[in-house]
PDB file of C-alpha atoms in Angstrom:
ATOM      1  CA  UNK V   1      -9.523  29.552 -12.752  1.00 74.00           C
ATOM      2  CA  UNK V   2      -9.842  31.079  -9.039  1.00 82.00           C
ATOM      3  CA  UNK V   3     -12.735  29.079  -9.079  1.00 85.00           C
ATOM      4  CA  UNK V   4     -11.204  26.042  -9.515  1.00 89.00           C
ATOM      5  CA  UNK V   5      -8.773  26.833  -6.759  1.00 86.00           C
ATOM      6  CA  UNK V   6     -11.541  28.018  -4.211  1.00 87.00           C
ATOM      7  CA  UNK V   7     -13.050  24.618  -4.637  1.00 91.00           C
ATOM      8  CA  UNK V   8     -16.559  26.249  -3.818  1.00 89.00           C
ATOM      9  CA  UNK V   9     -15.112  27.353  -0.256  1.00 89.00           C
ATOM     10  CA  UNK V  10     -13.573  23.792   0.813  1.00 92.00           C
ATOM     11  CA  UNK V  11     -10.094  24.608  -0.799  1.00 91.00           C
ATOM     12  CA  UNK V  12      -8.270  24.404   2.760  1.00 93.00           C
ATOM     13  CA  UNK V  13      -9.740  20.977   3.068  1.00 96.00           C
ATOM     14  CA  UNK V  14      -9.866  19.523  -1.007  1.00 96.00           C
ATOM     15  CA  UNK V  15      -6.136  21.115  -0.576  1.00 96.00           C
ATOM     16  CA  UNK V  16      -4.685  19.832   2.188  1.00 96.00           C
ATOM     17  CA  UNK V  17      -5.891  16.003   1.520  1.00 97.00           C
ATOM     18  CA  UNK V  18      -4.519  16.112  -2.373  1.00 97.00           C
ATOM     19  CA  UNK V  19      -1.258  17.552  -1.511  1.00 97.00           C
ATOM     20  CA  UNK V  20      -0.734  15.033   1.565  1.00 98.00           C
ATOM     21  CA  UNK V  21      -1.305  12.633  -1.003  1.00 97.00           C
ATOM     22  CA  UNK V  22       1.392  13.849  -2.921  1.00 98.00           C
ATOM     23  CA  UNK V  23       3.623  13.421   0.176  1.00 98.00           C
ATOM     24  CA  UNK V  24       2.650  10.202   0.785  1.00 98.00           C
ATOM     25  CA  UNK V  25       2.875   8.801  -3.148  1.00 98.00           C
ATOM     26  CA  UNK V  26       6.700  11.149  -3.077  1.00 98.00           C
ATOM     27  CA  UNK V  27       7.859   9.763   0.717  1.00 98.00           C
ATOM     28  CA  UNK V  28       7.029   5.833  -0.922  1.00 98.00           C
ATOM     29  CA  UNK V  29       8.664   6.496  -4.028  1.00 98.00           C
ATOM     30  CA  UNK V  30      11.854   7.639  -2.715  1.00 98.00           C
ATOM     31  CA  UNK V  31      12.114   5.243   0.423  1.00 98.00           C
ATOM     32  CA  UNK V  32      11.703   2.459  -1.629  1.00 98.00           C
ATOM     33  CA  UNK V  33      14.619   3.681  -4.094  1.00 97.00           C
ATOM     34  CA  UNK V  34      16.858   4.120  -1.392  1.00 98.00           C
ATOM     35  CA  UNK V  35      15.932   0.765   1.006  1.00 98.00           C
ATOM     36  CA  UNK V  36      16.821  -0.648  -2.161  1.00 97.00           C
ATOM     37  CA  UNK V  37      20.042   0.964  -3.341  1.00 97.00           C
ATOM     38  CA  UNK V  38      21.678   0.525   0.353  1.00 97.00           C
ATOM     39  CA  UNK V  39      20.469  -3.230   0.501  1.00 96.00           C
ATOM     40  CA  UNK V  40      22.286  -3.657  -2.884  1.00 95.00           C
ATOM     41  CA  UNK V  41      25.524  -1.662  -1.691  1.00 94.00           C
ATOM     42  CA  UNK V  42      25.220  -3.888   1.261  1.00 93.00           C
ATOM     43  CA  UNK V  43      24.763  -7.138  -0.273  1.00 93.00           C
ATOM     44  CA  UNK V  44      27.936  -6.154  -2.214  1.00 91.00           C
ATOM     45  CA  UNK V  45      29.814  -5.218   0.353  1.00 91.00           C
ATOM     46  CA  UNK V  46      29.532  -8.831   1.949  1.00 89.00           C
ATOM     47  CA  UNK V  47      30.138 -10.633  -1.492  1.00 88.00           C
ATOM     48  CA  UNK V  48      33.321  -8.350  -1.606  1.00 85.00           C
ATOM     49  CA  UNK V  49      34.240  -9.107   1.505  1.00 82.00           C
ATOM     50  CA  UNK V  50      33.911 -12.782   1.296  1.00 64.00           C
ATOM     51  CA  UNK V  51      35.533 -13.058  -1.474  1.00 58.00           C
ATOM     52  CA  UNK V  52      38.439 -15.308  -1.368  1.00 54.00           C
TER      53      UNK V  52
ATOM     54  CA  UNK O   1       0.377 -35.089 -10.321  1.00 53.00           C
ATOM     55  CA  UNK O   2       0.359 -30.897 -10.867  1.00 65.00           C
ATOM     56  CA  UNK O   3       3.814 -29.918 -11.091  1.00 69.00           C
ATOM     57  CA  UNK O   4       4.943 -27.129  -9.056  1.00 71.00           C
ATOM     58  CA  UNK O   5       8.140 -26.273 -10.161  1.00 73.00           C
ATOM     59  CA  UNK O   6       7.778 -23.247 -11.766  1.00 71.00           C
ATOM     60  CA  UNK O   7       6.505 -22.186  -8.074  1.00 71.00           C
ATOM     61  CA  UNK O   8       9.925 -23.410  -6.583  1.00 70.00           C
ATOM     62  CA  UNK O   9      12.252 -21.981  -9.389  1.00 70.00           C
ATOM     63  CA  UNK O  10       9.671 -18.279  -8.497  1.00 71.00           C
ATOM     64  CA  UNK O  11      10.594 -18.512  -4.694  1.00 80.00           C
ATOM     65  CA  UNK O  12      14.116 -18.517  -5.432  1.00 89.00           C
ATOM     66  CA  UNK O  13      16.199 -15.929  -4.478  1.00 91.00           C
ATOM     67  CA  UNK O  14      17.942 -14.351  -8.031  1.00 92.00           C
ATOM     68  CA  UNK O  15      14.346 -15.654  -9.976  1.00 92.00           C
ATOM     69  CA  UNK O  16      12.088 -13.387  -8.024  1.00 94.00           C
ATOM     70  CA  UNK O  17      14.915 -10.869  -7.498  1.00 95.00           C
ATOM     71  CA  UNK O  18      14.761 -10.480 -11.216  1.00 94.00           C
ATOM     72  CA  UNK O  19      11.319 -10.989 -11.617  1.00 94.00           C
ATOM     73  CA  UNK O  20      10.626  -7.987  -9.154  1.00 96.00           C
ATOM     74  CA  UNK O  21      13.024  -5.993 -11.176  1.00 96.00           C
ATOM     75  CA  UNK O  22      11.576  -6.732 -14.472  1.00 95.00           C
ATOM     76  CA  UNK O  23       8.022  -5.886 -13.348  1.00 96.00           C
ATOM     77  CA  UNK O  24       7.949  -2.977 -11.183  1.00 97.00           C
ATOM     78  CA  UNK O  25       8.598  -0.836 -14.138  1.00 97.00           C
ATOM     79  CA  UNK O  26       5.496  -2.203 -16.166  1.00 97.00           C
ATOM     80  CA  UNK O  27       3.025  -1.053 -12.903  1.00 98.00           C
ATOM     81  CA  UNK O  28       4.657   1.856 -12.402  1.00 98.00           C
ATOM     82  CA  UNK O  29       4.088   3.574 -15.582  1.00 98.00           C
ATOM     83  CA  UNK O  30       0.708   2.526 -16.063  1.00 98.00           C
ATOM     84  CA  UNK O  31      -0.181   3.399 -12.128  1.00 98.00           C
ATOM     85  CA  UNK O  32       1.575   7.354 -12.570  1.00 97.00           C
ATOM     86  CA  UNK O  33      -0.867   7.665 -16.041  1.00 98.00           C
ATOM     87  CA  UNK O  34      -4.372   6.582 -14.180  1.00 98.00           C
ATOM     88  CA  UNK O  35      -3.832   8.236 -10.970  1.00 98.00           C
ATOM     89  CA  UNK O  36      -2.819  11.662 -13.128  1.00 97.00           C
ATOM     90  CA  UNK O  37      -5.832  11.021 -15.017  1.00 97.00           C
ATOM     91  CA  UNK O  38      -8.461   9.974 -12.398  1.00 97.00           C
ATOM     92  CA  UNK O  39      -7.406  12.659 -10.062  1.00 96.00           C
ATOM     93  CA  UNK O  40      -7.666  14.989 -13.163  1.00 95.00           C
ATOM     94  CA  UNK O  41     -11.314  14.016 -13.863  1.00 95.00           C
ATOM     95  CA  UNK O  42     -11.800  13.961  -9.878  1.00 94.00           C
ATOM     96  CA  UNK O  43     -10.921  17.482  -9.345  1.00 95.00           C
ATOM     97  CA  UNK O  44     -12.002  19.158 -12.876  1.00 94.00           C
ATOM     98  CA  UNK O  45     -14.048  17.114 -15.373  1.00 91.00           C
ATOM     99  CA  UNK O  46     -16.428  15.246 -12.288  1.00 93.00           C
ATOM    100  CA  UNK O  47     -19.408  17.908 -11.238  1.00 92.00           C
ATOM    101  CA  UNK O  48     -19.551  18.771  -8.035  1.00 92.00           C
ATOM    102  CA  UNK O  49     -22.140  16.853  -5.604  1.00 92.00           C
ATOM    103  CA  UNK O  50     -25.422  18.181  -5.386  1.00 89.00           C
ATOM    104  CA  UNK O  51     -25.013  17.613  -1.589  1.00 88.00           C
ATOM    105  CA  UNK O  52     -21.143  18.222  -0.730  1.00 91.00           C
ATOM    106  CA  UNK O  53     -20.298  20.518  -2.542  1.00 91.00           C
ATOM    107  CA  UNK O  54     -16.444  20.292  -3.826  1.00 93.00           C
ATOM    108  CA  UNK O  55     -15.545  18.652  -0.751  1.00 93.00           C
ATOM    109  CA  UNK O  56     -16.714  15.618  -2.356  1.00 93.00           C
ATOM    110  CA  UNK O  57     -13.609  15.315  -4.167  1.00 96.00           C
ATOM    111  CA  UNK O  58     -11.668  13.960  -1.671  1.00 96.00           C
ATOM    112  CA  UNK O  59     -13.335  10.768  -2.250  1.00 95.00           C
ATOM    113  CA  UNK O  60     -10.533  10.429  -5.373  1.00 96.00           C
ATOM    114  CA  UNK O  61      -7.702  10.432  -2.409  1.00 97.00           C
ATOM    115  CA  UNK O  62      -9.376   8.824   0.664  1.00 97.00           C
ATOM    116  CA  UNK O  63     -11.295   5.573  -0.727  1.00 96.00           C
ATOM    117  CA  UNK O  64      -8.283   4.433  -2.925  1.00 97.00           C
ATOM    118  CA  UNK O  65      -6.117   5.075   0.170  1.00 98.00           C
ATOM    119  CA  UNK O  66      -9.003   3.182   2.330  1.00 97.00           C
ATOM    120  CA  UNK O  67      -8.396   0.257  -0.362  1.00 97.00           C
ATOM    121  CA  UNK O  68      -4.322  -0.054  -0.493  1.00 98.00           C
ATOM    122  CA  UNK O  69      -4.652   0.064   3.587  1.00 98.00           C
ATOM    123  CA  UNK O  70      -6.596  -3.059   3.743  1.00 97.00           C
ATOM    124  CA  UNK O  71      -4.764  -4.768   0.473  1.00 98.00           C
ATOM    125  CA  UNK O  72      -1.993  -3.625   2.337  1.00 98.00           C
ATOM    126  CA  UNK O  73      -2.607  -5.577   5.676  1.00 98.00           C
ATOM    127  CA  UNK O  74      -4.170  -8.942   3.794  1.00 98.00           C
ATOM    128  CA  UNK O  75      -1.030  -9.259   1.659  1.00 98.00           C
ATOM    129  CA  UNK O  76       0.863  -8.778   5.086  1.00 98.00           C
ATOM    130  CA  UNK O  77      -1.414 -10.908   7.369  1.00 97.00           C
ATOM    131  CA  UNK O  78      -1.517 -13.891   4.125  1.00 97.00           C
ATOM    132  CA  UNK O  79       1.975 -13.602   3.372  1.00 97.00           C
ATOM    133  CA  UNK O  80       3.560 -13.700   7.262  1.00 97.00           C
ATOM    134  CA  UNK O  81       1.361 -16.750   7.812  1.00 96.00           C
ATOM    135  CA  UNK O  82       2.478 -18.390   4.471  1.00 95.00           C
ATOM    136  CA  UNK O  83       6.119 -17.599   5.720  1.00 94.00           C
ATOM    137  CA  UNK O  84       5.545 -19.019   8.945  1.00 94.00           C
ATOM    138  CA  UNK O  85       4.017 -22.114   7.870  1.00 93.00           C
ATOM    139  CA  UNK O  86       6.009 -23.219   5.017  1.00 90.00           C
ATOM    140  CA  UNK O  87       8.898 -21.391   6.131  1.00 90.00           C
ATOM    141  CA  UNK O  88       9.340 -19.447   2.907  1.00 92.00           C
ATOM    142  CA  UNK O  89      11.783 -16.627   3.175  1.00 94.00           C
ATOM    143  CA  UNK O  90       9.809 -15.144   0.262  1.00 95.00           C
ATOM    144  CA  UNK O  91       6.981 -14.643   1.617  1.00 96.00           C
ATOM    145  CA  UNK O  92       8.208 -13.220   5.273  1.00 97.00           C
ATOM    146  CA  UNK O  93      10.690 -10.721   2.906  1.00 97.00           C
ATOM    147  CA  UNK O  94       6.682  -9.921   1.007  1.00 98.00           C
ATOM    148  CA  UNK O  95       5.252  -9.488   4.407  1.00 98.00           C
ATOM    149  CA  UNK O  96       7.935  -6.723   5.255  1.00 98.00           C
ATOM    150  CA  UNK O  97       8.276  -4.738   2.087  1.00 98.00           C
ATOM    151  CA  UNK O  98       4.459  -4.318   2.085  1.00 98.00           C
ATOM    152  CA  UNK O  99       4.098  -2.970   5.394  1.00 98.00           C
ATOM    153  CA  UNK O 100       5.408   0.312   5.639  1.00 98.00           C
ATOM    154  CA  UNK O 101       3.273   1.106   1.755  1.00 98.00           C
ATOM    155  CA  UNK O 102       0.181   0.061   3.940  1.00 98.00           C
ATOM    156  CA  UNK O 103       0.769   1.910   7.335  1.00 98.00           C
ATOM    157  CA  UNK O 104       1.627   5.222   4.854  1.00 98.00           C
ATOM    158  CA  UNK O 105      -1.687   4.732   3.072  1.00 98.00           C
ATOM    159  CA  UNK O 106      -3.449   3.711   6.568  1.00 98.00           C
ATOM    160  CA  UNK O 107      -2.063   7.380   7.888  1.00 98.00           C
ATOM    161  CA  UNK O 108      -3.240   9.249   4.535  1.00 98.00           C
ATOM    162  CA  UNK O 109      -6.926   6.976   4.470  1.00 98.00           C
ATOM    163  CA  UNK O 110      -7.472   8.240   8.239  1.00 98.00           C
ATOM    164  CA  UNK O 111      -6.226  12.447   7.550  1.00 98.00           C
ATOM    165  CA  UNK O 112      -7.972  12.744   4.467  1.00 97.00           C
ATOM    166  CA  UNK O 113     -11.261  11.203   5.961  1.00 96.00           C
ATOM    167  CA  UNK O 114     -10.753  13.550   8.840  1.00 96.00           C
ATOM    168  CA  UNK O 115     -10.362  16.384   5.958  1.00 97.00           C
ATOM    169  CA  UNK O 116     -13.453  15.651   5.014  1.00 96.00           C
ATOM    170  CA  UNK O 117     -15.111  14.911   8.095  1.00 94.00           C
ATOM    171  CA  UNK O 118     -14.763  18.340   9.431  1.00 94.00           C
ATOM    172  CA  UNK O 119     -16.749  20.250   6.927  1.00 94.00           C
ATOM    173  CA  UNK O 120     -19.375  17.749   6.310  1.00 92.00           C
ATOM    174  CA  UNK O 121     -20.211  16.019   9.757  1.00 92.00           C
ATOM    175  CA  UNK O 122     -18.595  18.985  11.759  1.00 92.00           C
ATOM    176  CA  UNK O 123     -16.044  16.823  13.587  1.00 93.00           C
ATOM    177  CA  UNK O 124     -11.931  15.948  12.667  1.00 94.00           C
ATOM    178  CA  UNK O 125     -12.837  12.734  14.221  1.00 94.00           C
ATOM    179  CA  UNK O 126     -15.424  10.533  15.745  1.00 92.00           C
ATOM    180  CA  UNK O 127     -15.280   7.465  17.791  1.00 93.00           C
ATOM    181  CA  UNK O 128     -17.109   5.774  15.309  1.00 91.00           C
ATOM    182  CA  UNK O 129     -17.038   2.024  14.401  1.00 92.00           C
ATOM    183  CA  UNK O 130     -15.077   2.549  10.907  1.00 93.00           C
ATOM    184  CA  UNK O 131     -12.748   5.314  12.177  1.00 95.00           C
ATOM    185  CA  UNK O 132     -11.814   3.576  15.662  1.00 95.00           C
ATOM    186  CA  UNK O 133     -11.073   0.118  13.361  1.00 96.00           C
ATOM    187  CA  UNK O 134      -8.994   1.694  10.840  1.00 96.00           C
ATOM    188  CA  UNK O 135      -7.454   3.303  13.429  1.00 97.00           C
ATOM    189  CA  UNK O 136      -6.475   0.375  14.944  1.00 97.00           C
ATOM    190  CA  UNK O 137      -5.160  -1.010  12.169  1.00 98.00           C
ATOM    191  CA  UNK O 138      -2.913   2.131  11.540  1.00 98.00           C
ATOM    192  CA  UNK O 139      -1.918   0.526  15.013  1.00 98.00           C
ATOM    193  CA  UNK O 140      -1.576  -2.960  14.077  1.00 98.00           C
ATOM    194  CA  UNK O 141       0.876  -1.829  11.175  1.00 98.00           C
ATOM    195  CA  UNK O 142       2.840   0.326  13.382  1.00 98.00           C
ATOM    196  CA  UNK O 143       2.841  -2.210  16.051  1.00 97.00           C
ATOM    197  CA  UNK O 144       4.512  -4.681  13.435  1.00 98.00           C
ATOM    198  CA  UNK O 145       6.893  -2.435  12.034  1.00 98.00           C
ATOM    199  CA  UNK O 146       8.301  -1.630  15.403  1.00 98.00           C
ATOM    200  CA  UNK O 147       8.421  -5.724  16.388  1.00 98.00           C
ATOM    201  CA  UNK O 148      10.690  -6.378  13.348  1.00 97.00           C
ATOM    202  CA  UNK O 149      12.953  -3.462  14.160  1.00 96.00           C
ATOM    203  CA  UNK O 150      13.049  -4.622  17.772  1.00 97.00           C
ATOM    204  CA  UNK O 151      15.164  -7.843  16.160  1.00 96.00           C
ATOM    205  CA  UNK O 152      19.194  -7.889  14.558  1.00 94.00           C
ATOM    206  CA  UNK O 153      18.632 -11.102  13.001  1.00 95.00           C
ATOM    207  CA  UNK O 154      16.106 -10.526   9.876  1.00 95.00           C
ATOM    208  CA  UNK O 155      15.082 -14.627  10.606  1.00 94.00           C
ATOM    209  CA  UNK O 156      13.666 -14.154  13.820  1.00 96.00           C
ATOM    210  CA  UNK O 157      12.004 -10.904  13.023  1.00 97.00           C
ATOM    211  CA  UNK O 158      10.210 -12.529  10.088  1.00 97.00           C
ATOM    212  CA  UNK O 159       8.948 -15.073  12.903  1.00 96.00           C
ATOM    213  CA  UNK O 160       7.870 -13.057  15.529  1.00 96.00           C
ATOM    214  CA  UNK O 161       6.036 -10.346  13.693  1.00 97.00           C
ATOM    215  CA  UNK O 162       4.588 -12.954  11.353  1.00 97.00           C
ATOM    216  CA  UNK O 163       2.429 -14.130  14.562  1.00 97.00           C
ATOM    217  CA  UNK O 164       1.600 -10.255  15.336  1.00 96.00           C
ATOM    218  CA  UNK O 165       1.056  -9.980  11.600  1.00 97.00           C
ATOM    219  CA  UNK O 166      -1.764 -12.814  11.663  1.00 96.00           C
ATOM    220  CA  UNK O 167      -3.615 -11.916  14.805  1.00 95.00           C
ATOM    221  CA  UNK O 168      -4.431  -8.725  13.214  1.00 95.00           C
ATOM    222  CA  UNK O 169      -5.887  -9.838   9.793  1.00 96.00           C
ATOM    223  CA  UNK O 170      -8.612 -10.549  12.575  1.00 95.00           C
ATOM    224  CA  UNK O 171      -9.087  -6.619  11.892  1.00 95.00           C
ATOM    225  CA  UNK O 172      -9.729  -6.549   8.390  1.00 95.00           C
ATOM    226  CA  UNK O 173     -13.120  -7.731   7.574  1.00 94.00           C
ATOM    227  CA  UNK O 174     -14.214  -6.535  10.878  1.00 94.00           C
ATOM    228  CA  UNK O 175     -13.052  -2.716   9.342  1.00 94.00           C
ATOM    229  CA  UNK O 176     -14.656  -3.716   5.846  1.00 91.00           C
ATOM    230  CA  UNK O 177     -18.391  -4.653   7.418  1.00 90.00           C
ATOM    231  CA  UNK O 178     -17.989  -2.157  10.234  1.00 91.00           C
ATOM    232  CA  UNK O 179     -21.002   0.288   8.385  1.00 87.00           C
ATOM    233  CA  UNK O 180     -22.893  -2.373   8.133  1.00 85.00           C
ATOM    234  CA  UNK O 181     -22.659  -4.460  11.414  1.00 87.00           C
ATOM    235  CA  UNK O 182     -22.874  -0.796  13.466  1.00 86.00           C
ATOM    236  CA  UNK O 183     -24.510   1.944  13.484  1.00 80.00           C
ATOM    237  CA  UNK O 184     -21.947   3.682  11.818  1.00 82.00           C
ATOM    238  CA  UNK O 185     -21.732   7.539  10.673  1.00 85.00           C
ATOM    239  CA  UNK O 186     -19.825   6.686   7.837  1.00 90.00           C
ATOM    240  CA  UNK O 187     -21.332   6.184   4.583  1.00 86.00           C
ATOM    241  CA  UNK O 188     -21.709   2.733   3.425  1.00 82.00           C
ATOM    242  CA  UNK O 189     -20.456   1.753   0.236  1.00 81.00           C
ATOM    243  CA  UNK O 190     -21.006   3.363  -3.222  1.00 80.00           C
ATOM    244  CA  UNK O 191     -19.593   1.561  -5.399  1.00 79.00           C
ATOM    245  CA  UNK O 192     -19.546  -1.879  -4.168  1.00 76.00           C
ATOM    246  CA  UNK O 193     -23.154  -2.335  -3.497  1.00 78.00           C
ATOM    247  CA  UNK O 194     -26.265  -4.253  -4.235  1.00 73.00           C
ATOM    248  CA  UNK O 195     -28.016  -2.065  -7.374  1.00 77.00           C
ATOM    249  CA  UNK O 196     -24.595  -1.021  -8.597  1.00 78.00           C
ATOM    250  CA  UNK O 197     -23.007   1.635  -7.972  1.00 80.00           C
ATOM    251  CA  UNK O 198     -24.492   4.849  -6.755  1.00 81.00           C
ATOM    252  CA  UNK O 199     -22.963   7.444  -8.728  1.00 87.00           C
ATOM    253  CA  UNK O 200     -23.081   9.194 -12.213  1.00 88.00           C
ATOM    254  CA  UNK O 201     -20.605   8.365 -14.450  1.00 90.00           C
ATOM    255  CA  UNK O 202     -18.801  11.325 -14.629  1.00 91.00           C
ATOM    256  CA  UNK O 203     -17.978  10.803 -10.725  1.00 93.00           C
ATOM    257  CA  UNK O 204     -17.383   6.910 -11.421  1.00 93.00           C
ATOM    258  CA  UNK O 205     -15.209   6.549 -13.632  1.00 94.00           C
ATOM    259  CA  UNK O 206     -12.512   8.530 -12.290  1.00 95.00           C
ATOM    260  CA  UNK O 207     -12.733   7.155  -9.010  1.00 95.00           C
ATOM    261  CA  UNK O 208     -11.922   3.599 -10.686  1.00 95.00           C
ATOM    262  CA  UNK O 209      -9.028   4.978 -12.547  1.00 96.00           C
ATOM    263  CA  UNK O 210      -7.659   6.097  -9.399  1.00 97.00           C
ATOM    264  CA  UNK O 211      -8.503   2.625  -7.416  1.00 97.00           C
ATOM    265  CA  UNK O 212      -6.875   0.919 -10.170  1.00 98.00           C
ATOM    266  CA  UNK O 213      -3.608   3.574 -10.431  1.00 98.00           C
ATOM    267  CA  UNK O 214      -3.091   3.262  -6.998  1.00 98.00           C
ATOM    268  CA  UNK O 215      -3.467  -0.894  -6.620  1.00 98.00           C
ATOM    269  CA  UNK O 216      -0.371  -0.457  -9.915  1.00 98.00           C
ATOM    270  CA  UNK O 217       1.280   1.613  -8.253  1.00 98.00           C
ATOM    271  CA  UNK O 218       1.151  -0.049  -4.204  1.00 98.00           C
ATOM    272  CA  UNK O 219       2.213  -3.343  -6.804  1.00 98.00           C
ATOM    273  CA  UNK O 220       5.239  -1.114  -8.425  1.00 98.00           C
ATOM    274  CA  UNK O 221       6.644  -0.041  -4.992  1.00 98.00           C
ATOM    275  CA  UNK O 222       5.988  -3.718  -3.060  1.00 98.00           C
ATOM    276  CA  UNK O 223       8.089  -5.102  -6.032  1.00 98.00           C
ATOM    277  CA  UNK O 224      11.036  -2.231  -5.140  1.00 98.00           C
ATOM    278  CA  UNK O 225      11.172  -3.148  -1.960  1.00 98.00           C
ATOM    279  CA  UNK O 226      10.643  -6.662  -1.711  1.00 98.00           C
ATOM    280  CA  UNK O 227      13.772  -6.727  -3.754  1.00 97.00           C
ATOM    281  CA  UNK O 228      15.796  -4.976  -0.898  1.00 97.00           C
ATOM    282  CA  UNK O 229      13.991  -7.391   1.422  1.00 97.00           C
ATOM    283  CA  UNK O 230      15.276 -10.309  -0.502  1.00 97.00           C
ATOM    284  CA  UNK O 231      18.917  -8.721  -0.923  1.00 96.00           C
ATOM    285  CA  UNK O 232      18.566  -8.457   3.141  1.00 95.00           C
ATOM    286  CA  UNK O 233      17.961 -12.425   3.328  1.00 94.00           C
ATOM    287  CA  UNK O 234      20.815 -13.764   1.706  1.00 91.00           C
ATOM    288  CA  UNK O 235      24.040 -14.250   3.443  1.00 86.00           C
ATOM    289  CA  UNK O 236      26.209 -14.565  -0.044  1.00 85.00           C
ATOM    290  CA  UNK O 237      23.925 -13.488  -3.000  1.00 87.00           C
ATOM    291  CA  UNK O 238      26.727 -15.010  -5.560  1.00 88.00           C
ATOM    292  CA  UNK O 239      23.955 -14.768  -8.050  1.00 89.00           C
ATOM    293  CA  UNK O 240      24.179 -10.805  -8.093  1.00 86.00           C
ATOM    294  CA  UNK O 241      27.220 -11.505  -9.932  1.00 78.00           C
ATOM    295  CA  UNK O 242      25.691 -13.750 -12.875  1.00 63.00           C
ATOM    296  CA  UNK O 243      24.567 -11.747 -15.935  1.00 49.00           C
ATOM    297  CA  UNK O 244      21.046 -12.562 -15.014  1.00 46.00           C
ATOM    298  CA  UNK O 245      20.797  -9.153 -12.835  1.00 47.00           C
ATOM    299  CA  UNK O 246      22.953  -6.744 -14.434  1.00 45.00           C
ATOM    300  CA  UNK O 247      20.098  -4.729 -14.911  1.00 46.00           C
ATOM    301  CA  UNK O 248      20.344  -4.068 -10.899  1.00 47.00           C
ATOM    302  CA  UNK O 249      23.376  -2.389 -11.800  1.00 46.00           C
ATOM    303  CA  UNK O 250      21.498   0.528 -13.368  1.00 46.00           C
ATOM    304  CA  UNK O 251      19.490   1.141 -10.424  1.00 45.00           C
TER     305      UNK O 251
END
C-alpha cells in the first residue's frame, strides 16, 4: 500500500497533477451550479418584476 | 426541399433551455463512472512504463485535459462565428458557457505537463513549440473571457469577443501539428498515429475511458451553463413559467 502511494519516488509529482485535477473537475462542477442558480433567481426576479 | 424546422424549434429559447436540462444529467453520470474507472486503471491496474517509471501516469490527467482544451476552443471559435454570422443568440450564449470549462482545462493541460516535465526532461517548462502554443491559447481563452466581461450589455459582448473568439481558432491546428511541423521536445502522438496506437492495452484502455469521461463530462457542464447563458439572454423568459420547465425548479 505505501507503495502505491510512493508512486516509485514520483509521488510529489503523480500527486500534485491528480489532485489539481480534482480541483479543477470540483471548481467546474460547482461554478456551473451556481452561474446557473443566480441566472435563474435573476431571470425571476425580472419576470416578477414585470409583472403587471 | 430539407426541412429545417426542428433546427429552428432547437434554437429556441425554452426548447434548448429544456433540452440542456434534460441532458446534462445523462453525461454526467456516465462521465463521473469512466473517469473513476480510467483513472482507477491509470494509477493501479496499468504497469508502470518500462521507461518513466510511475510518472507516466500523469498521462491519465494531462492528455484528456490537452483534448477538452482544444474541444474547448473549436466549440468556442465555431460557435462565436456561427453567432456572428447568422446572428443566433444560441450559439454566442454556447460560445460563452464553454469558455471558462476550456481555459480551466487549458490551466490543468499546461501544470500537469509541467508535473511531468520536471522529472522526466528536467525542466517545469520549456519554450518549446507545443508548450509556447498551448500557452497561448490559455491566453486566447483568458483574453476572451476578460473582453466579454469588459461589456454590460450581454449583445454586444457576444459580438465583440465572437471576432476575438475566431481569430484564435487560427491557434488550434497550429497547437495540434506543432510536434510534427517543429522540432518539438514533446512526444508526438500515441494514440492517434499511423500503426495504431503505441501502447499495451493495459495502458490503453484506461486512457480512453478517461478521454471519453472527460469529453461526457466537459458536455454535462457546457449544458449547465449554457442554460444560465440562455436565462442571461432573455429580457422576459415568460416561458419559465409554462409547465414545460418545472423541472428547473428543482435545481
Amino acid at each position: 500500500m505505501s507503495d502505491f502511494f510512493a508512486m516509485g519516488g514520483y509521488a510529489l509529482f503523480v500527486w500534485s497533477a491528480y489532485g489539481l485535477c480534482a480541483l479543477v473537475v470540483l471548481w467546474n462542477a460547482l461554478s456551473a451550479r451556481t452561474l446557473h442558480r443566480a441566472a435563474l433567481a435573476d431571470a425571476r426576479r425580472r419576470l416578477s418584476s414585470a409583472a403587471p | 426541399m430539407a426541412n429545417f424546422t426542428w433546427f429552428y424549434r432547437l434554437a429556441s429559447p425554452p426548447t434548448s433551455y429544456a433540452a440542456a436540462g434534460r441532458l446534462w444529467l445523462w453525461f454526467a453520470v456516465p462521465a463521473v463512472l469512466l473517469i473513476a474507472v480510467g483513472l482507477y486503471g491509470g494509477l493501479v491496474s496499468a504497469p508502470a512504463d518500462y521507461q518513466q517509471g510511475d510518472a507516466f501516469r500523469i498521462i491519465y490527467v494531462h492528455a484528456p485535459s490537452a483534448w477538452l482544451s482544444l474541444l474547448g476552443y473549436s466549440v468556442l471559435g465555431v460557435s462565436a462565428g456561427i453567432g456572428l454570422i447568422w446572428r443566433m443568440k444560441l450559439a454566442h450564449a454556447l460560445a460563452a458557457a464553454v469558455a471558462p470549462i476550456g481555459a480551466s482545462f487549458t490551466f490543468l493541460c499546461l501544470v500537469t505537463g509541467s508535473l511531468w516535465g520536471r522529472p522526466m526532461w528536467g525542466a517545469y517548462w520549456a519554450w518549446d513549440a507545443r508548450l509556447t502554443s498551448e500557452l497561448i491559447l490559455l491566453f486566447m481563452y483568458l483574453g476572451y473571457l476578460a473582453l466579454r466581461s469588459s461589456f454590460d450589455d450581454v449583445s454586444r459582448a457576444d459580438r465583440a469577443s465572437a471576432v476575438l473568439a475566431l481569430v484564435g481558432l487560427v491557434n488550434v491546428p497550429i497547437i495540434h501539428f506543432s510536434v510534427n511541423w517543429w522540432n518539438s521536445l514533446h512526444q508526438g502522438s500515441t494514440v492517434l498515429r499511423v500503426g495504431g496506437p503505441a501502447m499495451p492495452a493495459s495502458m490503453l484502455v484506461p486512457l480512453l475511458e478517461s478521454f471519453l469521461g472527460f469529453t461526457l463530462l466537459f458536455a454535462a457542464l457546457s449544458c449547465v451553463r449554457l442554460r444560465a447563458e440562455i436565462l442571461m439572454r432573455e429580457r422576459r423568459p415568460t416561458w419559465l413559467q409554462d409547465g414545460l420547465t418545472v423541472s428547473a425548479s428543482h435545481e
